[in-house]
PDB file of C-alpha atoms in Angstrom:
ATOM      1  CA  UNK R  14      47.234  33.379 117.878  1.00  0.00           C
ATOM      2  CA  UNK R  15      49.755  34.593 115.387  1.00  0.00           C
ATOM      3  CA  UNK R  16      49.145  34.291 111.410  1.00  0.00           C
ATOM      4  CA  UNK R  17      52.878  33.130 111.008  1.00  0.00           C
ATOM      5  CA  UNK R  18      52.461  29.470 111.160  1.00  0.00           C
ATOM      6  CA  UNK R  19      55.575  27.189 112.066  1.00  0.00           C
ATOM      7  CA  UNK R  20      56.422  23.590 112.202  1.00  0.00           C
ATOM      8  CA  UNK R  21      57.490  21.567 114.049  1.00  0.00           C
ATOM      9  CA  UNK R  22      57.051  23.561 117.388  1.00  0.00           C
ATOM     10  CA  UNK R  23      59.539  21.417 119.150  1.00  0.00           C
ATOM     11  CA  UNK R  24      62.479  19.390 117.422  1.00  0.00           C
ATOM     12  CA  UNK R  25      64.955  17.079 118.413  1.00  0.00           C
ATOM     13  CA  UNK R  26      68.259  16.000 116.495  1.00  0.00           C
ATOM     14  CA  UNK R  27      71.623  14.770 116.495  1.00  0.00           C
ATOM     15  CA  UNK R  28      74.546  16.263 114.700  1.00  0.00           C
ATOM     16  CA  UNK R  29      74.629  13.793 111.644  1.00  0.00           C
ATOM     17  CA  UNK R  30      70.649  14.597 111.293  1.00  0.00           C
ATOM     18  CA  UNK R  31      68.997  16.906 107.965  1.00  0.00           C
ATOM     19  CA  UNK R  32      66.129  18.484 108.882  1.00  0.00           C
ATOM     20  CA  UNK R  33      63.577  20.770 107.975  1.00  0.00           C
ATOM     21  CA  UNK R  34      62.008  23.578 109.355  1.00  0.00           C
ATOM     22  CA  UNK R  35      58.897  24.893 108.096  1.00  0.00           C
ATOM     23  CA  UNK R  36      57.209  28.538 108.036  1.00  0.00           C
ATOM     24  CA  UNK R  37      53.962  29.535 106.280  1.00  0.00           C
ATOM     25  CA  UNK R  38      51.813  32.999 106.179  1.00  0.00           C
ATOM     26  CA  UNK R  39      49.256  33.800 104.340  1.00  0.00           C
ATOM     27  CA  UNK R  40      48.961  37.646 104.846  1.00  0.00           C
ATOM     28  CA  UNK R  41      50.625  38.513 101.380  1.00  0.00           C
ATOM     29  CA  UNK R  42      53.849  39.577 103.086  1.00  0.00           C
ATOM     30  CA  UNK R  43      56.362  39.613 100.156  1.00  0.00           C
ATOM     31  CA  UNK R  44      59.660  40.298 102.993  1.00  0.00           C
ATOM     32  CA  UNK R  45      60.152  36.312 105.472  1.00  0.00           C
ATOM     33  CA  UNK R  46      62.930  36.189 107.843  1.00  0.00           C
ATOM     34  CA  UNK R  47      64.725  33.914 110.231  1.00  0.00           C
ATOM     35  CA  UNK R  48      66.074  34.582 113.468  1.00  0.00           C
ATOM     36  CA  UNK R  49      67.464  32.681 115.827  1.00  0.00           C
ATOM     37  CA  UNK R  50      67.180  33.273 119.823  1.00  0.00           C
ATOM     38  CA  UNK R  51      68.945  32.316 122.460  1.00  0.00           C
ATOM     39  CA  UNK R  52      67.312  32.182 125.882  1.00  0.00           C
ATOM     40  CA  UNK R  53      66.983  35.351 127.585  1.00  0.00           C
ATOM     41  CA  UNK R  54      68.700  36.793 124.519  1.00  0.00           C
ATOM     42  CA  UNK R  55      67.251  39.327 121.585  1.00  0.00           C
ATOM     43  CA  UNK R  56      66.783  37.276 118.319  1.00  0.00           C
ATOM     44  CA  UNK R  57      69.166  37.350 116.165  1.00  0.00           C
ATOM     45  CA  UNK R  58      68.730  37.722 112.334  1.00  0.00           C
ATOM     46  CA  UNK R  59      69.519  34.981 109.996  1.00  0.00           C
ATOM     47  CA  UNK R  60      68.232  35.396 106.759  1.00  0.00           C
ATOM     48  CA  UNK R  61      65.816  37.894 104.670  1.00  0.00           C
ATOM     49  CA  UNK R  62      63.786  37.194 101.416  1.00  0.00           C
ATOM     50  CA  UNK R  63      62.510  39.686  99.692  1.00  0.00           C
ATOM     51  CA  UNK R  64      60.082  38.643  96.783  1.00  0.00           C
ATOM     52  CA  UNK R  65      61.511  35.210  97.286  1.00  0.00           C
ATOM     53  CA  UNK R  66      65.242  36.107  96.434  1.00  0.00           C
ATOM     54  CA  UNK R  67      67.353  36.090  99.488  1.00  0.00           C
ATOM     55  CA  UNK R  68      68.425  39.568 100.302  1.00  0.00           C
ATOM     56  CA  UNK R  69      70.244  39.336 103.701  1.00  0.00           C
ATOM     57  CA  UNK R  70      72.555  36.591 104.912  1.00  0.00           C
ATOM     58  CA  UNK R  71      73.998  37.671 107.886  1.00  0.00           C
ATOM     59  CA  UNK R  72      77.551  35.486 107.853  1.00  0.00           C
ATOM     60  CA  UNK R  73      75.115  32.345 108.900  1.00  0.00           C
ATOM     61  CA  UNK R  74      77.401  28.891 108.699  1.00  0.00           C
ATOM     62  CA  UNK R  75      76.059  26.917 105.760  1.00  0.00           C
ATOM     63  CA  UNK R  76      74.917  24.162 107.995  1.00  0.00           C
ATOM     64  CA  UNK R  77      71.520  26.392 107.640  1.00  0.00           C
ATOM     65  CA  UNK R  78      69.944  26.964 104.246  1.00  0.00           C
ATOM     66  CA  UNK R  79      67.283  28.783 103.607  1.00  0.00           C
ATOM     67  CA  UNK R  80      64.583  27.955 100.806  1.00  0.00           C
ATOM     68  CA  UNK R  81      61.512  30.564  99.527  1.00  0.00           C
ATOM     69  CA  UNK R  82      59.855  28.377  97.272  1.00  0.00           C
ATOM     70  CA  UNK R  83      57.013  30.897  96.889  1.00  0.00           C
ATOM     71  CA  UNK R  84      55.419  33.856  98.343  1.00  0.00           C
ATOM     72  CA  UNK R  85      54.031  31.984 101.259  1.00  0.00           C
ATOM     73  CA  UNK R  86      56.577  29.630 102.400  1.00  0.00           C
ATOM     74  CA  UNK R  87      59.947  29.682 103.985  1.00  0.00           C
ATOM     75  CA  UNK R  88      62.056  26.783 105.208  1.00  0.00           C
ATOM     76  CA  UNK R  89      65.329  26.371 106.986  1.00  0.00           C
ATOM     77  CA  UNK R  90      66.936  23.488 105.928  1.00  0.00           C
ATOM     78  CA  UNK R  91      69.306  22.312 109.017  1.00  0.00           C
ATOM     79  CA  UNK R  92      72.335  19.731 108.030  1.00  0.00           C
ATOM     80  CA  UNK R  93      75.243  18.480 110.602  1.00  0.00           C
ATOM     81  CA  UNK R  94      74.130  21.071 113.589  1.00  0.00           C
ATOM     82  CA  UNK R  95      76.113  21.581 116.339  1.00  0.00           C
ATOM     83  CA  UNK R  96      75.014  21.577 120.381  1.00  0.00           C
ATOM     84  CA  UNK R  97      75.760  25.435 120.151  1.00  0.00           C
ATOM     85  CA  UNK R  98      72.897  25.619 117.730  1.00  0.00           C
ATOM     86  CA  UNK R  99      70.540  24.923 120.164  1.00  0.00           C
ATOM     87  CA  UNK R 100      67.865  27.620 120.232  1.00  0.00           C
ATOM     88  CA  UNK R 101      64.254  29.239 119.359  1.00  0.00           C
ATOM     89  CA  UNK R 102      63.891  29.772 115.602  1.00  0.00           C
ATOM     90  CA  UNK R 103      62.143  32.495 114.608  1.00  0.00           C
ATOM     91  CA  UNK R 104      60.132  32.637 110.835  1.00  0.00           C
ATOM     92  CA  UNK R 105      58.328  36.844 110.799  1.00  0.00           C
ATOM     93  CA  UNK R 106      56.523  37.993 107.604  1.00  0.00           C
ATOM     94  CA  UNK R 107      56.198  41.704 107.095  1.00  0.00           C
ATOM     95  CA  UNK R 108      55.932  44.011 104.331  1.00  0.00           C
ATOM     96  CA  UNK R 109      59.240  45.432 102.397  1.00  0.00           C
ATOM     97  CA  UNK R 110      60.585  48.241 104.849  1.00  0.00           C
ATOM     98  CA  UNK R 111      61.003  45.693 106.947  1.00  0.00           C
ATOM     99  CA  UNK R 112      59.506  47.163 110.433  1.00  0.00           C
ATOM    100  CA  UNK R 113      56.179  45.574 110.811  1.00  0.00           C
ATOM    101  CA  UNK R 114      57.085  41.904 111.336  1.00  0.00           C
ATOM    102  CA  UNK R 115      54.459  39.189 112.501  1.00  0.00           C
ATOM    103  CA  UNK R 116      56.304  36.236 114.284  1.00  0.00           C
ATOM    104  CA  UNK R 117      55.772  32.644 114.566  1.00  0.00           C
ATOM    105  CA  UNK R 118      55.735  30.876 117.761  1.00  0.00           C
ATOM    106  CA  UNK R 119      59.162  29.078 116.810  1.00  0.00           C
ATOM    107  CA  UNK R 120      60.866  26.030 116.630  1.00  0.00           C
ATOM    108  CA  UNK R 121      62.462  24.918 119.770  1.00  0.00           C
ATOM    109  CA  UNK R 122      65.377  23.016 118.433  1.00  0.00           C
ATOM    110  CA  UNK R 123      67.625  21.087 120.435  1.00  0.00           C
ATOM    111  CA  UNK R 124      70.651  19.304 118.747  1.00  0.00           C
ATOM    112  CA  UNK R 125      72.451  16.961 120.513  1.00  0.00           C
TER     113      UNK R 125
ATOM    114  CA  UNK P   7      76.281  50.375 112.354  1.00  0.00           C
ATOM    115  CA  UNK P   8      73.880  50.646 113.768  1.00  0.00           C
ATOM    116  CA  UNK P   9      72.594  49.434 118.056  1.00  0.00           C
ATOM    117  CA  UNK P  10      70.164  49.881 120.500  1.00  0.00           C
ATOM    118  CA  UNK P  11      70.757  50.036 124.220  1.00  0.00           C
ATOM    119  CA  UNK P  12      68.378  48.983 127.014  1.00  0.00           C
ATOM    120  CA  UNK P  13      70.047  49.459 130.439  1.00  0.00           C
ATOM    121  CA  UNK P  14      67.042  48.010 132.280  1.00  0.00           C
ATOM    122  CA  UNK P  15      68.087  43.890 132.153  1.00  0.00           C
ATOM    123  CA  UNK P  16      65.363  43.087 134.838  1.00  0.00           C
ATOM    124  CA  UNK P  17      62.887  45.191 136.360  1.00  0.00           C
ATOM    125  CA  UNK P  18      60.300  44.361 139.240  1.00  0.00           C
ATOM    126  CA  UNK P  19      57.750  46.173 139.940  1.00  0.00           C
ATOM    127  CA  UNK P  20      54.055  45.523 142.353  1.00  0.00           C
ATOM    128  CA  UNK P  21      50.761  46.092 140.515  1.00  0.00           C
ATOM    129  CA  UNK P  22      49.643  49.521 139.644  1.00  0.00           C
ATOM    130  CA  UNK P  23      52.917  51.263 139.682  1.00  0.00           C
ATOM    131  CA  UNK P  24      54.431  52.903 136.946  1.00  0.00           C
ATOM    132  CA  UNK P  25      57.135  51.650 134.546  1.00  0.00           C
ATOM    133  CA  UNK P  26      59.481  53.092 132.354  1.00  0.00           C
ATOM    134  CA  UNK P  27      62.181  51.443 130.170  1.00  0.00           C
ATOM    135  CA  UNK P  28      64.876  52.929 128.456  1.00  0.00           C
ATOM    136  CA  UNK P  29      65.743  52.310 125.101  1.00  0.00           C
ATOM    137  CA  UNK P  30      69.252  54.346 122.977  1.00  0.00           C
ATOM    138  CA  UNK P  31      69.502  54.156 119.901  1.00  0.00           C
ATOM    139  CA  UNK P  32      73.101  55.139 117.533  1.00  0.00           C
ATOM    140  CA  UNK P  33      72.133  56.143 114.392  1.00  0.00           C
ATOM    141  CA  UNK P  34      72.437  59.277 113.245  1.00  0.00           C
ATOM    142  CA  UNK P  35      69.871  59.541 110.046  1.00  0.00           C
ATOM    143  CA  UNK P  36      66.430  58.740 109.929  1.00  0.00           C
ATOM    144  CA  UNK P  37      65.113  55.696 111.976  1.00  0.00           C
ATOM    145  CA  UNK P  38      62.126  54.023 112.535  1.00  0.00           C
ATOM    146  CA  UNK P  39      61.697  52.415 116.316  1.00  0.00           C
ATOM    147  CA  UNK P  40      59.329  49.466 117.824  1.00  0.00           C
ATOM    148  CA  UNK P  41      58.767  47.981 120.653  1.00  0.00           C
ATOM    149  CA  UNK P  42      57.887  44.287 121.029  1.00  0.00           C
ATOM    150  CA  UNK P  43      56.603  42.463 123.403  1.00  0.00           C
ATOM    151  CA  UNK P  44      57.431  38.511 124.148  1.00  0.00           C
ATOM    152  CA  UNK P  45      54.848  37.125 127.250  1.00  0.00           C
ATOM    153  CA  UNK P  46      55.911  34.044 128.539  1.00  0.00           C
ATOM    154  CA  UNK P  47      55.732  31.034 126.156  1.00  0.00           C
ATOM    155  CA  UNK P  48      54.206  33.005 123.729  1.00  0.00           C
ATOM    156  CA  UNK P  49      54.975  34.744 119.962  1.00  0.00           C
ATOM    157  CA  UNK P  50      56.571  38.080 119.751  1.00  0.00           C
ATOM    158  CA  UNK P  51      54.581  40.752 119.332  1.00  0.00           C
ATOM    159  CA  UNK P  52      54.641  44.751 118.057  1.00  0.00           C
ATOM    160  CA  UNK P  53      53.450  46.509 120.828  1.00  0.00           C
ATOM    161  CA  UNK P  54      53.899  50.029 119.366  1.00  0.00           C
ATOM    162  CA  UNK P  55      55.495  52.047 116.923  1.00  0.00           C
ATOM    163  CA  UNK P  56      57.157  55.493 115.678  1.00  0.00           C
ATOM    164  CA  UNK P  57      57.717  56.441 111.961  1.00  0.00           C
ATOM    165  CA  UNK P  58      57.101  60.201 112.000  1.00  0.00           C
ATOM    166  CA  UNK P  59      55.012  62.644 113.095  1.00  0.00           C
ATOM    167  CA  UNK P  60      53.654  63.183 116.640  1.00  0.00           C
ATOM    168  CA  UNK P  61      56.971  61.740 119.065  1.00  0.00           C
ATOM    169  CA  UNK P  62      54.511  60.292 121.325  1.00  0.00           C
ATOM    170  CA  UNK P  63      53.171  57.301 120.347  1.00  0.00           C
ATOM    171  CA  UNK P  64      50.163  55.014 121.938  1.00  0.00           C
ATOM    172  CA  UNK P  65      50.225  51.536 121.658  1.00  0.00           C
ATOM    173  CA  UNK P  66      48.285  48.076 122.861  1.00  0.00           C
ATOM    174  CA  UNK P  67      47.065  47.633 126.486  1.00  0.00           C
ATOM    175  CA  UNK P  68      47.601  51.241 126.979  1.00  0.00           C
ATOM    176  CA  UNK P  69      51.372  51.600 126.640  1.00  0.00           C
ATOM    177  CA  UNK P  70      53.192  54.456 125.283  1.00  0.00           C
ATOM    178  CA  UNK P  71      56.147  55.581 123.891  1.00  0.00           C
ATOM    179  CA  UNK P  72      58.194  58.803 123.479  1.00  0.00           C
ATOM    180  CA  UNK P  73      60.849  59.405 120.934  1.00  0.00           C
ATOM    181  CA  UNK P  74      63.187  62.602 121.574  1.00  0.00           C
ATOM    182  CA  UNK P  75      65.347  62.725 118.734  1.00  0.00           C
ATOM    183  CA  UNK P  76      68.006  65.106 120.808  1.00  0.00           C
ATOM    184  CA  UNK P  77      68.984  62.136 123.164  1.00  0.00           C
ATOM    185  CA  UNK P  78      68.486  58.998 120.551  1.00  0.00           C
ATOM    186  CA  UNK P  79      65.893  57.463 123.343  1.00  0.00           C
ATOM    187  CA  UNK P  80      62.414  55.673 122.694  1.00  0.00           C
ATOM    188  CA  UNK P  81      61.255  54.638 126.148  1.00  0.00           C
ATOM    189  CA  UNK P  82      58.522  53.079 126.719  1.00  0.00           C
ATOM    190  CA  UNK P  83      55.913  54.143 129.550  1.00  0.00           C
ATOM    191  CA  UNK P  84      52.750  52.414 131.235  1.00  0.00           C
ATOM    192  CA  UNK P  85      51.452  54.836 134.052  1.00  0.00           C
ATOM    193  CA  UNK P  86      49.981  51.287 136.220  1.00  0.00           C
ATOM    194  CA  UNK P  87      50.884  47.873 135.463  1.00  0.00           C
ATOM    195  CA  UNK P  88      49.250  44.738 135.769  1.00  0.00           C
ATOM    196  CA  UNK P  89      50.494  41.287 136.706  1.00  0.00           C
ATOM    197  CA  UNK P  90      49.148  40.637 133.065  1.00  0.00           C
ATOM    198  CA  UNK P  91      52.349  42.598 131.755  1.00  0.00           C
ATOM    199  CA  UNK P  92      55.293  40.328 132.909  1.00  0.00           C
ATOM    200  CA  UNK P  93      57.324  40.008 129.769  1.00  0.00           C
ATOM    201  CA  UNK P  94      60.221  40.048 127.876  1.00  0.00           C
ATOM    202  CA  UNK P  95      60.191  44.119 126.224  1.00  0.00           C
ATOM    203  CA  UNK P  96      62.181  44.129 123.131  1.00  0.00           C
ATOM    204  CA  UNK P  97      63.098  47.723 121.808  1.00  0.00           C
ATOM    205  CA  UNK P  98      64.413  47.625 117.905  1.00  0.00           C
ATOM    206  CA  UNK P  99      65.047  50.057 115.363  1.00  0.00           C
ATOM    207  CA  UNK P 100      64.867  50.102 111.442  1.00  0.00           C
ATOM    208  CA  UNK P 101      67.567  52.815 109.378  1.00  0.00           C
ATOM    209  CA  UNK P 102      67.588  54.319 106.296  1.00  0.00           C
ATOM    210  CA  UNK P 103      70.043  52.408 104.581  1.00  0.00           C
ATOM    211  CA  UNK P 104      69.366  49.293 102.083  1.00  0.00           C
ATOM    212  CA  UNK P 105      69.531  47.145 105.114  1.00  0.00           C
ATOM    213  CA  UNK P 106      65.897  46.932 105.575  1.00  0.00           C
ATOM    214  CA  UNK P 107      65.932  44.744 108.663  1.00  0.00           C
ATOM    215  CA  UNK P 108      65.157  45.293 112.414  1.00  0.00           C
ATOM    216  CA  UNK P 109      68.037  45.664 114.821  1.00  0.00           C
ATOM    217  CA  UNK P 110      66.620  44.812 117.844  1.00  0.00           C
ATOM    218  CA  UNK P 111      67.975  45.497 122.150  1.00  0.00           C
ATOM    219  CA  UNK P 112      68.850  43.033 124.573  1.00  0.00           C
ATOM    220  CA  UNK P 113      65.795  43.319 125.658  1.00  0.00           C
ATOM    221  CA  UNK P 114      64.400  44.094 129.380  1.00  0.00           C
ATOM    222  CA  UNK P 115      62.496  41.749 131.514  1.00  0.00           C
ATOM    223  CA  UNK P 116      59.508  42.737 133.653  1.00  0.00           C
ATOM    224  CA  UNK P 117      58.184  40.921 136.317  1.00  0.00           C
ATOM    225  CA  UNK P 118      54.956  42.063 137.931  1.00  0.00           C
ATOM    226  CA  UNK P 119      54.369  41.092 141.085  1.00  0.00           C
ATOM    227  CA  UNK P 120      50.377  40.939 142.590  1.00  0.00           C
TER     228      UNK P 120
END
């Protein structure tokens, strides 16, 4: 079992839908990220707090916004998705070099 | 910026013979590498890693890795698999730059067969 918690595990929505995705650790991990993955693909990376101020943004459209509200939770706010978005997303906690990450099991997330 | 290479997409191999998978890195200061390991329909997971020191690094469920600086290359070695080690192998490196995030390979997919 991993010690990155995520919810939901699987989530279904349509392209006028908000959502919310959900990641908690509890391992005092001050660095969270987001990736996405594609099937049969290498995740991708999203986002990166870093003592809950967002330090990397890598070009994501702002359909996705990310939210630290504290040390121990991350969320992914999702607003007017797109099929293309379609994918595995990916909360890890590590420490601050940014190597050592512990993944979630993901959200499967399937926008139609 | 930045990659990693891994020329082995898909690999099949029968139990108890040996695997090796390539991973290239381009980068020419100091890195950090990993490997991960994704089994099916479960989490990620670090199966091994090299920050300095000793190039040949031991890792879970007796896999190994070897960094030679000289050709940029981090493969990863078990001497005899097990069916137990189909998976999705993820190789990923970390630079010495601000950008303190993982870069990570296509990744190479081993299939054990009994």
């Amino acid at each position: 079992d991993t010690e990155v918690t995520q919810t939901p595990k699987h989530l279904v929505m349509g392209m006028t839908n908000k959502k919310s995705l959900k990641c908690e650790q509890h391992m005092g991990h001050r660095a969270m990220y987001w990736y996405k993955q594609k099937a049969k693909k290498p995740p991708e990376l999203m986002f990166v707090y870093s003592y809950e101020k967002l330090s990397i943004n890598e070009s994501v459209p702002s359909r996705f916004s990310p939210e630290c509200p504290n040390s121990s939770l991350l969320n992914l706010h999702l607003h007017a998705l797109q099929p293309e978005d379609s994918a595995l997303y990916l909360c890890a906690s590590g420490d601050r070099f940014g190597g050592l990450l512990f993944f979630g099991s993901g959200t499967q997330l399937s926008v139609l | 910026a930045q990659s990693v290479s891994q020329h082995n997409h898909h690999v099949i191999l029968s139990e108890a013979a040996s695997l090796e998978l390539g991973c290239n890195y381009s980068y020419g200061g100091t890195v950090n590498l990993f490997w991960y390991v994704q089994y099916p329909g479960q989490h990620l997971q670090l199966l091994l890693k090299y920050f300095s020191g000793d190039p040949l690094v031991k890792g879970i469920k007796g896999f190994e890795a070897e960094f030679i600086k000289s050709k940029f290359s981090f493969n990863l070695r078990k001497p005899s698999v097990q069916w137990s080690d189909t998976a999705e192998y993820f190789c990923a490196v970390l630079v010495d730059t601000g950008r303190r995030a993982l870069t990570f390979g296509s990744g190479t997919r081993l299939q054990v067969q009994p």
